[in-house]
Steps between C-alpha positions, in 0.01 A plus 500: 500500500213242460597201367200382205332200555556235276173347267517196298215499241397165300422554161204220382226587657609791699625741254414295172137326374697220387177274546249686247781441258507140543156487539493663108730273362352237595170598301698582235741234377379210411427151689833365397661808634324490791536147596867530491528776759210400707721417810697755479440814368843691606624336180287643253703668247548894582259504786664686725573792250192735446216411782342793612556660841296457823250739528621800723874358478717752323362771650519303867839469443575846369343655818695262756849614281372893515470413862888495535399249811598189285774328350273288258637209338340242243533117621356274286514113435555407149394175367821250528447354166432812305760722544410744194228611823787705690583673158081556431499590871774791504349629156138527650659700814689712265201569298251615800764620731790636308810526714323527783567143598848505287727262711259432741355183395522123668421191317505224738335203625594556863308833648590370851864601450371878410630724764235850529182591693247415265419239234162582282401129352212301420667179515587328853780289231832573403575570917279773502304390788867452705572892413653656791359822475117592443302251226255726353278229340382620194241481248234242431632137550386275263551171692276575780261751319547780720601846583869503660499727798640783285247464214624800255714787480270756669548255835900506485477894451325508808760265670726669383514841456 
């Protein structure tokens, strides 16, 4: 019997547009508001509840679980000083994924102690960059400005499948 591989999969910015929700509360609340959260926007109230997906995500994902190659597992860092995120965080999983993630979800700051074969991230922080498996750098990385090496679903697919 094959043994699956195991994939860790990030959740802002990889399977959830947390940015474009930022991005609209910050045009909507006022300057007040805004000025209060400008350095860090993890703590805006409820932020982490309802952003919309990635495009191509959920149905990425559902094709690597119908693939019955994968044990897929969510591992995600929540913000330290907001832990109402890991409750937001489970409910958004539950609401796109059902139980398909049920049990299988990480919170943790330290994605180099994650033992599997493949971490999908767009962050080189929280240890991802010191994963022992495969990094597959995700996504569109807003510090530099560019395309990671695995720019969007349709790329990871291909890796992957």
């Amino acid at each position: 019997m094959n043994k699956k591989k195991i994939v860790y999969i990030d959740m802002d910015g990889v399977l959830v547009d947390l940015q474009s929700d930022i991005d609209d509360w910050l045009k909507t609340h006022s300057d007040e508001d805004v000025a209060k959260y400008k350095d860090n926007h993890d703590l805006i109230p409820g932020i982490f509840r309802n952003p919309k997906p990635i495009w191509g995500a959920i149905s990425a994902v559902k094709k690597l679980h119908e693939s019955g190659k994968y044990e897929l597992i969510v591992a995600t860092t929540a913000p330290w000083d907001c832990p109402e995120s890991n409750t937001d965080k489970r409910y958004w999983i539950e609401k796109y994924f059902g139980d398909l993630f049920k049990k299988q979800m990480i919170i943790t700051h330290r994605k180099d102690l994650l033992y599997g074969d493949y971490l999908i991230d767009d962050r080189l922080a929280n240890g991802s960059e010191h994963f022992k498996g495969e990094l597959l750098h995700f996504g569109y990385n807003h510090e530099t400005k560019q395309y990671n090496s695995f720019p969007d679903w349709y790329s990871v697919l291909e890796k992957l499948l």
